[in-house]
Each structure stands twice: as C-alpha cells, then as structure tokens.
Coordinates of C-alpha atoms in Angstrom, one line a residue:
M1 CA -84.1 127.9 -96.6
D2 CA -87.5 129.4 -97.4
F3 CA -89.1 132.3 -95.4
K4 CA -92.9 133.1 -95.6
Y5 CA -94.5 136.5 -95.1
D6 CA -97.8 138.1 -96.0
V7 CA -96.2 140.9 -98.1
I8 CA -92.8 141.4 -99.5
V9 CA -91.6 145.0 -100.3
V10 CA -88.7 145.2 -102.7
G11 CA -86.8 148.4 -102.2
G12 CA -86.3 150.7 -99.2
G13 CA -86.9 154.1 -100.8
H14 CA -89.7 156.5 -100.2
A15 CA -92.3 154.2 -101.9
G16 CA -91.0 151.1 -100.2
C17 CA -90.9 152.6 -96.7
E18 CA -94.5 153.8 -96.9
A19 CA -95.7 150.6 -98.4
A20 CA -94.1 148.5 -95.7
A21 CA -95.4 150.7 -92.9
A22 CA -99.0 150.7 -94.3
A23 CA -99.3 147.0 -94.8
A24 CA -97.7 146.3 -91.4
N25 CA -99.9 148.7 -89.5
M26 CA -102.9 147.1 -91.1
G27 CA -101.8 143.7 -89.8
S28 CA -99.6 142.1 -92.5
K29 CA -96.3 140.5 -91.7
V30 CA -94.0 142.4 -94.1
M31 CA -90.5 141.5 -95.3
L32 CA -88.7 144.6 -96.5
I33 CA -85.7 143.7 -98.8
T34 CA -83.2 146.5 -99.6
M35 CA -79.7 146.7 -100.9
D36 CA -78.5 148.9 -98.1
M37 CA -80.2 149.2 -94.7
S38 CA -78.3 152.5 -93.9
R39 CA -80.1 154.3 -96.7
F40 CA -83.8 154.0 -96.0
A41 CA -85.8 156.7 -97.8
Q42 CA -82.6 158.2 -99.1
M43 CA -82.8 161.7 -100.5
S44 CA -80.9 161.0 -103.6
C45 CA -81.6 164.4 -105.1
N46 CA -82.5 167.6 -103.3
P47 CA -82.8 167.4 -99.5
A48 CA -86.3 168.8 -99.4
V49 CA -89.9 167.6 -99.1
G50 CA -93.0 169.3 -100.5
G51 CA -93.5 172.2 -102.8
I52 CA -96.2 173.1 -105.3
A53 CA -98.8 170.2 -105.3
K54 CA -96.2 167.9 -103.7
G55 CA -96.8 169.5 -100.3
Q56 CA -100.5 168.7 -100.6
I57 CA -99.5 165.0 -101.4
V58 CA -97.4 164.8 -98.2
R59 CA -100.3 166.1 -96.1
E60 CA -102.5 163.5 -97.7
I61 CA -100.0 160.8 -96.9
D62 CA -100.0 162.0 -93.3
A63 CA -103.8 162.1 -93.2
L64 CA -104.0 158.5 -94.3
G65 CA -101.6 157.4 -91.5
G66 CA -98.3 157.5 -93.4
Y67 CA -95.0 158.8 -92.0
M68 CA -93.5 161.2 -94.6
G69 CA -95.0 164.2 -92.9
I70 CA -94.0 163.2 -89.4
I71 CA -90.4 162.4 -90.4
T72 CA -90.1 165.6 -92.4
D73 CA -91.1 167.6 -89.3
K74 CA -88.5 165.7 -87.2
S75 CA -85.8 166.4 -89.7
S76 CA -86.7 169.9 -90.9
I77 CA -84.1 172.7 -91.0
Q78 CA -86.4 175.2 -92.8
F79 CA -90.1 175.4 -93.4
R80 CA -91.9 177.7 -95.9
M81 CA -95.6 177.9 -97.0
L82 CA -95.3 178.6 -100.8
N83 CA -97.8 180.7 -102.8
R84 CA -99.2 182.7 -99.9
S85 CA -100.0 185.5 -102.3
K86 CA -102.5 183.2 -104.2
G87 CA -105.6 181.5 -103.2
P88 CA -105.6 178.6 -100.7
A89 CA -105.8 176.0 -103.4
M90 CA -102.3 177.0 -104.3
W91 CA -100.8 177.1 -100.8
S92 CA -98.1 174.4 -100.6
P93 CA -95.9 173.5 -97.7
R94 CA -92.2 172.8 -98.3
A95 CA -89.4 171.9 -95.9
Q96 CA -85.7 171.7 -96.2
C97 CA -84.5 168.6 -94.4
D98 CA -81.4 167.1 -92.9
R99 CA -81.2 164.2 -95.2
M100 CA -79.2 162.1 -92.8
V101 CA -81.6 162.6 -90.0
F102 CA -84.5 161.9 -92.4
S103 CA -83.1 158.5 -93.3
D104 CA -82.2 157.7 -89.7
E105 CA -85.7 158.6 -88.5
W106 CA -87.3 156.4 -91.2
R107 CA -85.1 153.5 -90.0
S108 CA -86.1 154.1 -86.4
Q109 CA -89.7 154.2 -87.3
L110 CA -89.7 151.0 -89.3
E111 CA -87.6 149.2 -86.7
S112 CA -90.2 150.1 -84.1
M113 CA -92.9 148.2 -86.0
P114 CA -93.2 144.6 -84.8
N115 CA -94.7 143.5 -88.2
V116 CA -91.8 144.7 -90.3
F117 CA -88.8 142.4 -90.9
F118 CA -85.7 143.2 -92.9
W119 CA -83.2 141.6 -95.3
Q120 CA -80.3 143.3 -96.9
D121 CA -79.8 141.8 -100.4
T122 CA -80.7 142.3 -104.0
V123 CA -83.9 140.6 -105.4
S124 CA -82.9 138.9 -108.7
D125 CA -86.0 137.0 -109.7
F126 CA -89.7 136.3 -109.0
I127 CA -91.5 133.2 -108.2
I128 CA -94.6 133.2 -110.4
Q129 CA -97.1 130.4 -110.8
D130 CA -100.1 130.6 -113.1
N131 CA -99.6 134.4 -113.4
I132 CA -99.8 134.8 -109.6
I133 CA -96.8 136.1 -107.7
K134 CA -95.6 133.7 -105.0
G135 CA -92.4 135.2 -103.8
V136 CA -88.9 136.3 -104.8
T137 CA -85.3 135.0 -104.8
T138 CA -82.3 137.1 -104.1
K139 CA -78.8 137.4 -105.4
N140 CA -77.6 135.4 -102.4
N141 CA -79.9 132.6 -103.4
V142 CA -82.4 133.1 -100.6
T143 CA -86.1 132.5 -101.2
F144 CA -88.8 134.5 -99.7
K145 CA -92.5 133.5 -100.2
A146 CA -95.4 135.8 -99.8
D147 CA -99.0 136.3 -100.8
A148 CA -98.2 139.7 -102.4
V149 CA -95.1 141.5 -103.6
I150 CA -94.7 145.3 -104.0
L151 CA -91.9 146.3 -106.3
T152 CA -90.4 149.8 -105.6
T153 CA -87.0 149.7 -107.4
G154 CA -86.6 153.5 -108.0
T155 CA -83.8 154.1 -110.5
F156 CA -82.0 150.8 -109.9
L157 CA -83.5 148.6 -112.7
N158 CA -80.6 148.4 -115.2
G159 CA -79.4 151.8 -113.9
L160 CA -76.7 153.5 -115.9
M161 CA -75.0 156.7 -114.7
H162 CA -73.3 159.3 -117.0
I163 CA -70.7 162.0 -116.2
G164 CA -69.5 163.4 -119.5
S165 CA -67.9 160.6 -121.5
V166 CA -67.7 158.4 -118.4
S167 CA -70.6 155.9 -118.0
S168 CA -70.9 153.3 -115.2
E169 CA -73.6 150.9 -114.0
G170 CA -75.5 151.9 -110.8
G171 CA -78.8 153.0 -109.4
R172 CA -77.3 155.8 -107.4
V173 CA -73.8 157.1 -106.9
S174 CA -71.7 154.3 -105.2
E175 CA -74.6 151.9 -105.4
P176 CA -75.0 149.0 -107.9
S177 CA -77.9 148.6 -110.3
S178 CA -80.4 145.8 -110.2
K179 CA -80.4 143.2 -113.0
G180 CA -82.7 140.5 -114.1
L181 CA -86.1 141.7 -112.9
S182 CA -86.9 143.8 -116.1
E183 CA -86.1 140.8 -118.3
T184 CA -88.4 138.5 -116.2
L185 CA -91.3 141.0 -116.4
F186 CA -90.8 141.5 -120.1
S187 CA -91.1 137.7 -120.6
H188 CA -94.5 137.9 -118.9
G189 CA -95.8 140.5 -121.4
F190 CA -94.9 143.8 -119.7
T191 CA -93.8 146.8 -121.8
V192 CA -90.4 148.1 -120.6
G193 CA -89.1 151.6 -121.3
R194 CA -86.2 153.8 -120.4
M195 CA -86.2 157.1 -118.6
K196 CA -83.6 159.6 -117.5
T197 CA -83.2 161.8 -114.5
G198 CA -80.3 163.8 -113.1
T199 CA -78.9 165.3 -110.0
P200 CA -76.7 168.4 -109.4
V201 CA -73.2 168.9 -108.1
R202 CA -72.6 168.9 -104.4
I203 CA -70.3 171.7 -103.1
D204 CA -68.2 172.7 -100.1
E205 CA -69.8 175.4 -97.9
R206 CA -66.3 176.6 -97.0
S207 CA -65.6 177.6 -100.6
I208 CA -68.8 179.7 -101.0
D209 CA -68.7 183.5 -100.7
F210 CA -72.1 184.1 -99.1
S211 CA -71.7 187.9 -99.1
K212 CA -72.5 187.8 -102.8
L213 CA -75.6 185.6 -102.4
Q214 CA -79.2 186.4 -101.6
E215 CA -80.3 184.8 -98.3
Q216 CA -83.6 182.9 -98.2
K217 CA -84.8 182.3 -94.6
G218 CA -87.5 180.0 -93.5
E219 CA -90.8 181.0 -91.8
E220 CA -90.9 181.7 -88.1
T221 CA -94.3 180.1 -87.7
N222 CA -95.8 177.0 -86.0
H223 CA -96.6 175.3 -89.4
R224 CA -95.7 171.7 -89.9
F225 CA -96.5 168.9 -92.3
S226 CA -98.1 166.4 -89.9
Y227 CA -101.6 167.0 -88.5
L228 CA -100.6 165.1 -85.3
P229 CA -99.3 166.9 -82.3
G230 CA -95.6 167.1 -81.7
S231 CA -92.7 169.5 -81.9
N232 CA -91.3 170.6 -85.2
K233 CA -88.2 172.7 -85.8
I234 CA -86.3 170.6 -83.2
L235 CA -83.2 170.9 -85.4
K236 CA -81.0 173.9 -86.0
Q237 CA -82.7 176.1 -88.6
R238 CA -80.7 177.1 -91.7
S239 CA -81.1 179.5 -94.6
C240 CA -80.9 178.7 -98.3
Y241 CA -79.3 181.1 -100.7
I242 CA -79.9 182.3 -104.3
T243 CA -77.4 183.2 -107.1
Y244 CA -77.6 183.2 -110.9
T245 CA -75.7 181.9 -113.9
N246 CA -74.6 184.5 -116.5
K247 CA -73.4 184.7 -120.1
K248 CA -69.9 183.6 -119.3
V249 CA -71.2 180.5 -117.5
H250 CA -73.4 179.7 -120.5
A251 CA -70.5 180.1 -122.9
K252 CA -68.4 177.7 -120.9
L253 CA -71.2 175.2 -120.7
E254 CA -71.6 175.4 -124.5
E255 CA -68.0 174.5 -124.9
G256 CA -68.6 171.2 -123.2
L257 CA -71.8 170.2 -125.0
H258 CA -69.9 167.8 -127.3
E259 CA -69.0 165.7 -124.2
S260 CA -72.6 165.7 -122.9
P261 CA -74.2 162.3 -123.3
M262 CA -77.5 164.1 -123.8
Y263 CA -76.2 165.8 -126.9
N264 CA -73.8 163.3 -128.5
G265 CA -76.4 160.6 -128.7
T266 CA -75.3 158.5 -125.8
I267 CA -78.5 159.1 -123.8
Q268 CA -81.7 158.6 -125.8
S269 CA -84.0 158.1 -122.8
I270 CA -86.9 160.4 -121.8
G271 CA -86.0 163.1 -119.3
P272 CA -88.1 165.5 -117.2
R273 CA -89.1 168.5 -119.3
Y274 CA -90.1 170.6 -116.2
C275 CA -86.8 170.0 -114.4
P276 CA -84.2 170.3 -117.2
S277 CA -80.4 170.0 -116.8
I278 CA -78.4 173.1 -117.0
E279 CA -77.2 172.2 -120.5
T280 CA -80.8 171.8 -121.6
K281 CA -81.7 175.2 -120.2
I282 CA -79.0 177.0 -122.2
V283 CA -80.0 175.3 -125.4
T284 CA -83.8 175.5 -125.0
F285 CA -83.8 179.0 -123.5
S286 CA -80.9 180.4 -125.4
D287 CA -82.5 183.9 -125.2
K288 CA -82.1 183.9 -121.4
D289 CA -79.0 185.7 -120.0
R290 CA -79.2 183.9 -116.6
H291 CA -80.9 181.1 -114.7
Q292 CA -81.6 181.0 -111.0
L293 CA -79.6 178.7 -108.7
F294 CA -80.5 177.7 -105.1
L295 CA -77.9 176.7 -102.6
E296 CA -79.5 174.3 -100.1
P297 CA -77.8 172.9 -97.0
E298 CA -77.8 169.1 -96.8
G299 CA -78.2 169.1 -93.0
Q300 CA -78.1 171.1 -89.8
S301 CA -74.4 170.8 -89.3
T302 CA -72.8 169.5 -92.6
I303 CA -70.8 171.7 -94.9
E304 CA -72.3 169.9 -97.9
Y305 CA -74.5 172.0 -100.1
Y306 CA -76.9 171.0 -102.9
L307 CA -76.9 173.3 -106.0
N308 CA -80.5 173.2 -107.1
G309 CA -80.9 174.2 -110.7
F310 CA -77.6 172.9 -111.9
S311 CA -78.4 169.3 -112.8
S312 CA -75.9 168.1 -115.3
S313 CA -74.3 165.2 -117.2
L314 CA -71.4 167.3 -118.5
S315 CA -67.8 166.4 -117.7
L316 CA -66.4 167.1 -114.3
N317 CA -64.0 169.7 -115.7
C318 CA -66.8 171.5 -117.6
Q319 CA -69.0 171.6 -114.5
V320 CA -66.3 173.0 -112.2
E321 CA -65.0 175.6 -114.7
S322 CA -68.6 176.8 -115.3
L323 CA -69.3 177.0 -111.6
K324 CA -66.3 179.2 -110.9
L325 CA -67.9 181.8 -113.2
V326 CA -71.0 182.0 -111.0
E327 CA -71.1 184.9 -108.6
G328 CA -70.2 183.7 -105.1
L329 CA -68.7 180.4 -106.4
E330 CA -65.5 181.8 -107.8
N331 CA -63.4 179.5 -105.5
V332 CA -65.8 176.6 -105.4
K333 CA -64.7 173.1 -104.2
V334 CA -66.8 170.2 -105.4
F335 CA -67.6 167.0 -103.4
R336 CA -69.0 165.2 -106.4
P337 CA -70.2 166.3 -109.8
G338 CA -73.8 166.1 -111.1
Y339 CA -74.7 163.1 -113.1
A340 CA -77.5 161.7 -115.3
I341 CA -79.0 158.3 -114.8
E342 CA -80.9 156.1 -117.1
Y343 CA -83.2 153.3 -115.7
D344 CA -86.0 151.0 -116.7
F345 CA -89.7 151.8 -116.1
F346 CA -92.9 150.1 -116.9
D347 CA -95.9 151.6 -118.8
P348 CA -98.3 152.4 -115.9
T349 CA -101.3 151.6 -118.1
Q350 CA -100.4 148.0 -117.3
L351 CA -101.7 148.7 -113.7
R352 CA -105.0 148.8 -112.1
H353 CA -106.0 151.7 -109.9
T354 CA -104.9 149.6 -106.9
L355 CA -101.4 149.6 -108.4
E356 CA -101.7 145.8 -108.9
T357 CA -100.4 144.7 -112.3
K358 CA -102.8 143.5 -114.9
Y359 CA -100.6 140.6 -116.0
I360 CA -99.5 139.1 -112.7
S361 CA -101.9 138.9 -109.8
N362 CA -100.8 140.2 -106.3
L363 CA -97.8 142.0 -107.8
Y364 CA -97.8 145.8 -107.2
F365 CA -95.6 148.5 -108.6
A366 CA -95.0 151.8 -106.8
G367 CA -92.7 154.8 -107.4
Q368 CA -90.3 155.6 -110.3
I369 CA -90.9 152.1 -111.7
N370 CA -94.2 153.6 -112.9
G371 CA -92.6 156.5 -114.7
T372 CA -93.0 159.1 -111.9
T373 CA -90.3 161.3 -110.4
G374 CA -90.2 162.8 -106.9
Y375 CA -90.1 161.5 -103.3
E376 CA -93.7 162.6 -102.7
E377 CA -95.2 160.9 -105.8
A378 CA -93.3 157.7 -104.9
A379 CA -94.4 157.7 -101.2
A380 CA -98.0 158.3 -102.3
Q381 CA -97.9 155.3 -104.6
G382 CA -96.2 153.3 -101.8
I383 CA -98.9 153.8 -99.2
V384 CA -101.7 153.0 -101.7
A385 CA -99.9 149.8 -102.8
G386 CA -99.3 148.8 -99.2
I387 CA -103.0 149.3 -98.3
N388 CA -104.2 147.4 -101.4
A389 CA -101.8 144.5 -101.0
H390 CA -103.0 143.9 -97.5
C391 CA -106.7 144.3 -98.6
K392 CA -106.3 141.9 -101.5
I393 CA -104.7 139.0 -99.6
N394 CA -107.3 139.4 -96.9
N395 CA -110.3 139.5 -99.3
R396 CA -111.2 143.1 -98.4
E397 CA -112.5 145.8 -100.6
E398 CA -109.9 147.6 -102.7
F399 CA -108.9 151.1 -101.7
I400 CA -109.1 153.7 -104.5
L401 CA -109.1 157.5 -104.1
S402 CA -111.0 159.5 -106.7
R403 CA -109.8 162.6 -108.4
D404 CA -112.1 164.8 -106.2
Q405 CA -110.8 163.1 -103.0
A406 CA -107.1 163.6 -103.2
Y407 CA -104.1 164.6 -105.3
I408 CA -103.0 161.0 -104.8
G409 CA -106.2 160.0 -106.7
V410 CA -105.3 162.3 -109.5
L411 CA -101.8 161.0 -109.6
I412 CA -102.7 157.3 -109.9
D413 CA -105.6 157.9 -112.3
D414 CA -103.4 159.9 -114.6
L415 CA -100.8 157.1 -114.6
V416 CA -103.1 154.1 -115.2
T417 CA -105.4 156.0 -117.6
K418 CA -103.1 158.1 -119.7
G419 CA -99.7 156.5 -119.2
V420 CA -96.5 158.7 -119.4
D421 CA -94.3 160.0 -122.1
E422 CA -91.9 161.7 -119.7
P423 CA -91.2 161.4 -116.0
Y424 CA -94.5 162.3 -114.3
R425 CA -94.5 165.1 -111.7
M426 CA -97.6 166.3 -109.9
F427 CA -98.8 169.9 -110.6
T428 CA -101.8 171.7 -109.2
S429 CA -102.9 172.2 -112.8
R430 CA -103.4 168.4 -113.2
A431 CA -106.3 168.5 -110.7
E432 CA -109.8 169.6 -111.9
Y433 CA -110.9 170.2 -108.3
R434 CA -108.0 172.1 -106.8
I435 CA -110.2 174.1 -104.3
L436 CA -111.4 170.7 -102.9
L437 CA -107.9 169.3 -102.6
R438 CA -106.3 171.9 -100.4
Q439 CA -103.4 171.3 -98.0
D440 CA -105.4 172.5 -95.0
D441 CA -108.2 169.9 -95.2
A442 CA -106.4 166.7 -96.2
D443 CA -107.1 165.2 -92.8
S444 CA -110.9 166.0 -93.1
R445 CA -110.9 164.4 -96.6
L446 CA -108.9 161.3 -95.9
T447 CA -108.5 160.4 -92.2
P448 CA -112.1 159.0 -91.9
L449 CA -111.5 156.8 -95.0
S450 CA -108.2 155.5 -93.6
Y451 CA -109.7 155.0 -90.1
K452 CA -112.5 152.9 -91.7
I453 CA -110.1 150.5 -93.4
G454 CA -108.0 150.1 -90.2
L455 CA -104.9 152.2 -91.1
A456 CA -105.4 155.5 -89.3
S457 CA -105.5 155.0 -85.6
K458 CA -108.4 155.9 -83.3
S459 CA -106.3 158.5 -81.6
R460 CA -105.7 160.2 -85.0
Y461 CA -109.3 160.0 -85.8
D462 CA -110.3 161.5 -82.5
Y463 CA -107.8 164.2 -82.9
L464 CA -109.4 165.2 -86.2
Q465 CA -112.9 165.2 -84.7
E466 CA -111.6 167.6 -82.0
K467 CA -110.1 169.9 -84.6
N468 CA -113.4 169.9 -86.6
S469 CA -115.3 170.7 -83.4
F470 CA -113.0 173.7 -82.7
K471 CA -113.4 174.9 -86.3
N472 CA -117.2 174.6 -86.2
E473 CA -117.5 176.4 -82.9
L474 CA -115.4 179.3 -84.3
I475 CA -117.5 179.5 -87.5
K476 CA -120.7 179.5 -85.4
F477 CA -119.3 182.3 -83.3
I478 CA -118.4 184.6 -86.2
R479 CA -121.7 184.0 -87.9
S480 CA -123.6 185.1 -84.8
Y481 CA -121.3 187.8 -83.3
S482 CA -122.5 191.4 -83.9
V483 CA -120.1 194.1 -84.8
K484 CA -120.9 197.8 -83.9
M485 CA -120.1 200.7 -86.2
D486 CA -118.7 203.1 -83.6
K487 CA -116.2 200.6 -82.2
T488 CA -115.0 199.3 -85.5
N489 CA -114.9 202.0 -88.3
D490 CA -111.6 203.6 -87.4
W491 CA -110.0 200.1 -87.4
L492 CA -111.6 199.2 -90.7
K493 CA -110.3 202.4 -92.3
S494 CA -106.8 201.7 -91.0
K495 CA -107.0 198.4 -92.9
G496 CA -107.8 200.1 -96.1
T497 CA -111.5 199.0 -96.3
T498 CA -114.7 201.0 -96.1
A499 CA -116.5 202.0 -92.9
L500 CA -119.7 200.4 -91.8
K501 CA -123.0 202.2 -92.3
Q502 CA -124.8 199.8 -89.9
G503 CA -124.0 196.9 -87.6
V504 CA -123.1 193.6 -89.2
K505 CA -122.1 190.1 -88.2
L506 CA -118.4 189.3 -87.8
I507 CA -118.5 187.0 -90.7
D508 CA -119.2 190.0 -93.0
I509 CA -116.0 191.6 -91.8
L510 CA -114.0 188.4 -92.4
N511 CA -115.3 188.1 -95.9
R512 CA -113.7 191.4 -96.9
P513 CA -110.6 190.8 -98.9
Q514 CA -108.5 193.3 -96.9
I515 CA -109.3 191.5 -93.6
S516 CA -107.6 188.3 -92.5
I517 CA -108.6 185.9 -89.6
M518 CA -105.5 187.1 -87.7
D519 CA -106.7 190.7 -88.0
I520 CA -109.9 189.7 -86.4
Y521 CA -108.0 187.7 -83.7
D522 CA -105.9 190.7 -82.9
F523 CA -108.7 193.3 -82.8
F524 CA -111.8 191.5 -81.4
N525 CA -111.1 190.5 -77.8
D526 CA -114.3 188.4 -77.6
F527 CA -113.1 186.3 -80.5
K528 CA -109.6 186.0 -79.0
T529 CA -111.2 184.7 -75.8
K530 CA -113.2 182.2 -77.7
C531 CA -109.9 181.1 -79.4
N532 CA -108.3 180.5 -76.0
E533 CA -110.3 177.4 -75.7
I534 CA -108.1 175.9 -78.4
P535 CA -104.6 174.5 -77.5
E536 CA -101.9 176.9 -78.6
E537 CA -100.2 174.4 -80.9
R538 CA -103.4 173.8 -82.8
L539 CA -104.7 177.4 -83.0
L540 CA -102.9 178.6 -86.2
E541 CA -104.1 175.5 -88.1
V542 CA -107.7 175.9 -86.9
L543 CA -107.8 179.6 -87.7
E544 CA -106.5 179.1 -91.2
S545 CA -109.0 176.4 -91.8
V546 CA -111.8 178.7 -90.6
E547 CA -110.7 181.5 -92.8
V548 CA -110.5 179.3 -95.9
S549 CA -113.9 177.7 -95.2
V550 CA -115.6 181.1 -94.8
K551 CA -113.9 183.2 -97.5
Y552 CA -114.0 180.5 -100.1
E553 CA -117.3 178.9 -99.2
G554 CA -119.0 179.8 -102.5
Y555 CA -116.1 178.5 -104.6
I556 CA -115.9 175.3 -102.6
N557 CA -119.6 174.6 -102.9
R558 CA -119.6 175.3 -106.6
E559 CA -116.7 173.0 -107.2
R560 CA -118.4 170.3 -105.1
V561 CA -121.5 170.5 -107.3
L562 CA -119.3 170.1 -110.4
A563 CA -117.4 167.2 -108.9
D564 CA -120.7 165.4 -108.0
K565 CA -122.1 166.0 -111.5
Y566 CA -119.1 164.4 -113.2
K567 CA -118.8 161.7 -110.6
R568 CA -122.0 160.1 -112.0
L569 CA -119.9 159.0 -114.9
E570 CA -117.5 157.2 -112.5
N571 CA -120.4 155.1 -111.3
I572 CA -121.1 153.7 -114.7
K573 CA -119.0 150.5 -114.8
I574 CA -117.9 149.3 -118.3
K575 CA -114.9 147.0 -117.6
D576 CA -115.0 143.9 -119.8
R577 CA -118.5 144.9 -121.2
F578 CA -117.4 145.7 -124.7
D579 CA -115.5 144.1 -127.5
Y580 CA -113.9 147.4 -128.5
P581 CA -112.3 146.3 -131.9
T582 CA -115.9 145.5 -133.2
L583 CA -117.3 149.0 -132.3
L584 CA -116.8 150.6 -135.7
S585 CA -118.8 153.7 -134.7
I586 CA -115.9 154.6 -132.4
S587 CA -112.7 156.1 -133.9
T588 CA -109.8 153.8 -134.7
E589 CA -107.6 155.5 -132.1
G590 CA -110.4 155.3 -129.6
R591 CA -110.9 151.6 -130.1
Q592 CA -107.2 150.9 -129.8
K593 CA -106.8 152.9 -126.6
L594 CA -110.0 151.5 -125.0
E595 CA -108.9 147.9 -125.8
K596 CA -105.4 148.5 -124.4
I597 CA -106.6 150.1 -121.1
N598 CA -110.0 148.4 -120.7
P599 CA -111.3 151.3 -118.4
E600 CA -113.2 150.5 -115.3
T601 CA -115.8 153.3 -115.8
I602 CA -117.2 155.7 -118.4
G603 CA -115.4 158.5 -116.4
Q604 CA -112.0 156.8 -116.8
A605 CA -112.7 156.2 -120.5
S606 CA -113.4 159.9 -121.0
R607 CA -110.0 160.8 -119.7
I608 CA -108.0 158.5 -122.0
S609 CA -105.9 160.4 -124.5
G610 CA -107.3 159.6 -127.9
V611 CA -110.9 158.8 -126.8
S612 CA -113.1 161.7 -128.0
P613 CA -116.4 162.9 -126.4
S614 CA -118.2 161.4 -129.4
D615 CA -116.6 158.0 -128.6
V616 CA -117.9 158.3 -125.0
N617 CA -121.4 159.2 -126.3
V618 CA -121.3 156.0 -128.4
L619 CA -120.6 153.9 -125.3
L620 CA -123.4 155.7 -123.4
V621 CA -125.8 154.9 -126.2
L622 CA -124.8 151.3 -126.3
L623 CA -125.4 151.2 -122.5
G624 CA -128.9 152.5 -123.1
R625 CA -128.1 155.9 -121.6

C-alpha cells in the first residue's frame, strides 16, 4: 500500500520535530516517521536547553514560530541567565528540564497539529528518480511518497556504542541503529564520514552525599525562553550541584585507559574537542589536579541524576571505582554507565543554504547528520529545513537567514561554506555581529520575516508590535524626562557615581555604568508610573530591552554599519559563473575549494577556508568590479 504526503520527515528528534511542525504550520501535510513514538525530542545527553550561544538559538527558533522555547518553559525545573557580568551580546538563557515532561509536551504539541501524521517504523531506503526524491520505504516494507523528504537521523546511521571493551550496535542506549541509508546516499555521490560523541554516567540521588557538594540554585525571576505569554516554572524547581575530581580519581582513570576504545585504537572517529570525555581531560590536561563536575536532576521528581563533565567510554568497573573517589559520591550507585557512540554523517558542503542536498533535489538534511552536535543546533536546522521544504514544493522563494540576522544564519553558513572537521557546536565567537544577535531582540529580528512567509501567526506578530510600542514609549520618556540635581544627588552618590552639576535628562543617568534600568525603576516614581502601563508579565523583558538599546546604542549602530558594508559582497552573485579550474591566477587550493563548494556569492566565497583575499580580488576583477 502506498501513502502520499507533501513532506516526509525521517526521525523524531529535535530537528525532526521542529521540521515537521514548521512544514505543517505552513500548510504541508507531513508524515513523521520515527522508530519510537514515546521518545520525541529525546534528551539523549544532558537534560538542559540553552547556554552560551545555544540560548540565543532557542530564542531565534521561538521567534520564527518554532516550539523548543515554549516546551522548554513548560518543562523547566531551573532557569538561569548566564554571563550577566558581561555585555548583553553574551547574555545566554539556560534551563534545566524534566526530560520526560519535555518529550511528552513535544508529543502533545505534534499530535495537536491536524497536518502532522505519524508512522512508527525504520526508514530503510529512498525512492529516487532522475536525482529527485520521491519517497521512502521502511523496514516493514511500507512505501510513503512525498514531494520532499527531510532526513534527521541523529546518531542512528550505522550507530555503534562503546563501553570499555564492549561494543554494540545502536543509535542510543536500548535503541537499534539505522542501516542502509548511508550506503544508498554514498551510491548517489555523497561523501560519508564518521563522528563520535559521548554521554556521562547516570547515578542514583539516594547514594549522593549532598552535604559535601556546592549547591547551584536557579534564578527567582520571571525570565523564560518563549516570547509568547504563558506561565513558566510550573514544575517543581530543583537545584544543581557541583563537585570536583581529584588526583586519586585521575590515577584510577589512568589505570583503565588501556580498555578505553578511544585510546586502544577501537574508535578512530572525530569527537568534540570542546566537550571532551573525562579520559581525554586527564590526558590532554595532565597538569590539572581537578575538573569540575555538575550533578543535574533529570526531572522534577525522579531520583536519576546526570553527571555533567564525566562523559566516558571506559569500562563500567573503571567508571564506578573512579566515581567513588569523588567527594560526595563515595557510596555512589549507578543506573547506567557513560558510553561513546560512533555514527555516520555527511559533509555539509554537499548542501545548499536551504539545507537541500546538491545531489538529490527536494532531499533535505538537518541535525547531527550534518556534523553538528547539540539539541539547539539540530532544532535550528530542523525549522529551516521544514520551512524550505514547504517553500520548494510550493514554488515559493527560499528562506535563508544571513550572518547578521541570526545565529541560525551563522550556523548554516558555517556548515555549507566551511564544512566540519569535528562535531560543530555554536559559540558566540563564531558570529561577527554578536551585538546584533542578542537574545533579547530575536523576536524583533526574525518574527516579521517568519510572519511574512506564513509561519509565525498574526497573534505572535501583533504581540511583538505591542512589545515594541511599549519599548519605544519608555525610550521616548527617558529621553525627555528632566532630572533635578537636588532630588537626585544623594541617591547618585549612594550608587557610587558622581553628583550632578546641573539638570540632565533621564537617559544621561541611565547611560552611567553604575546605574541600571531597575535602579531607575525603583527611584523615579514617574518612570515607575509610566511602566505600570505594561502588563506585569512583560515588564522585565521590556525594561531589559530598553536598557540594552540605550546603553549600547553606539555599539549597535557601529556594528550595523559594518554589517551593511560587508553585506554588499553578499549581493554579488557568482554561482555557476566561473570555470574555476581554468582560473590560474587563483591559488591551487582556492580553485579546488571554489569548484567543490560553488559559492552563491562573493561573500560566501570569502569565507571558504583556503580562499585568500587575493583570490577574492581576482574574482571581483573578473566581474568588472
């Protein structure tokens, strides 16, 4: 029996869920095929969302009309805004989640969408005609046809797990790997590689001596991930805890290195350099006497804890014996050991910026299949793939975010332009225009774009317009409100800043580094009265947006000018305009890289590793510029 849909999404992880939701909300009939319908958006590794740069991505997904932020708020058991001591470009929201509630909420969300349909099975092959995807077949010999297919297979393609000398096939603990798809894609010219990731041990709360640990509480604020109204912190809030390894732990770990598949030659895949296993830490940083470990609860009521910082592929005995030497874990009981997993990925330079593959039309890749790591990076690719799959089959303009519009734009441009030589993770340092890509203004940057293409709802768009109106009214007020010396100087001195010598506008007070917007809110009654016009649940977000806009106006404007200057290069189209191997005035490496990637614009060409500024100048000369 054949079944026909507009879009097929293969895989129910973070990328697959966002892809299915985006395409469905834009009007496509979507078939979501997953191995296990009880594990949508499973948090395979740590039960948390956000963090440095990742938190900005989640807010961008939310601004576009995705669901990761909404579902994180519903399942949050702790919220923190990281990097408060730094500038606003570095502020990054992070939430500890109940991973079971998170998955359940995703299932409920998807099941509420009339355009999303489900099939529990394993996709084993593709239907491809004249290099155009036409559908898929499953392990149970069911055929599904569609105009577009989005592949979001995570770590399941030929997945192989390692615990010491024990290896077993699987894409995640207790779940089988997927076979056949890599071989089919390889036969169509795709380059296939192997990567490695790992996950830490899970331990029993009842065996932890918390009196020896440092408690890390969440913030008691009204912050949330989603820009939309709604209650967050509806679950029981829980603390995380910190402890450290020590020299005895390191010595015990070293005894087991001969059994580690990473050090005995069993694993030869590429692993994440910035998130190393504990055995890699003690080898690479042998001068360090200790490494920080975070104990993170897996939910609001479970006794299961995730030991962040202790990823490992060492044997079970070595992991347990080492843990018992950690302060607070002397009597530790383990639910399951950490393990490493190898899986197939595809060189992302084989993709267009829409995440459509170059070799097979209407086939899209999203998530770890593209060499990335992290729930947030996967979800970001998923929503972009879902949008573009719908647009392509409906003959609509493709949806591409630039590097000055979103971290999502930076992520995808890095992948398709530079490729990866290790699992890719987003950092703020990867973005040239960090002050333009803050977490506080993702809705202003992206919701209008999403509303224009029919993804973000009108109610969401109107909600943004109302917020901007509140913000603009407050900025207008502080620009015009006069501050008198005699009523203010004592207060200014108490805040550690100099007294006034004449009257000034309120904006001059706010621009002082010692004064925050909340200081002004607490001291100036007229300003507080003005703020009373804003609904309480929106006040904090609006005030923070006002403060950033005022205090960093100069930086923001300067970076906008730079972005606009370099954007001119993005408007010079060069795709298919040159026969690169014949351009002998360009370096050999430059010719090879340009031919392989065939960049869309001069701007993209300038970011390709191996293409020098002089190579770019040659292209500009040939274009008559």
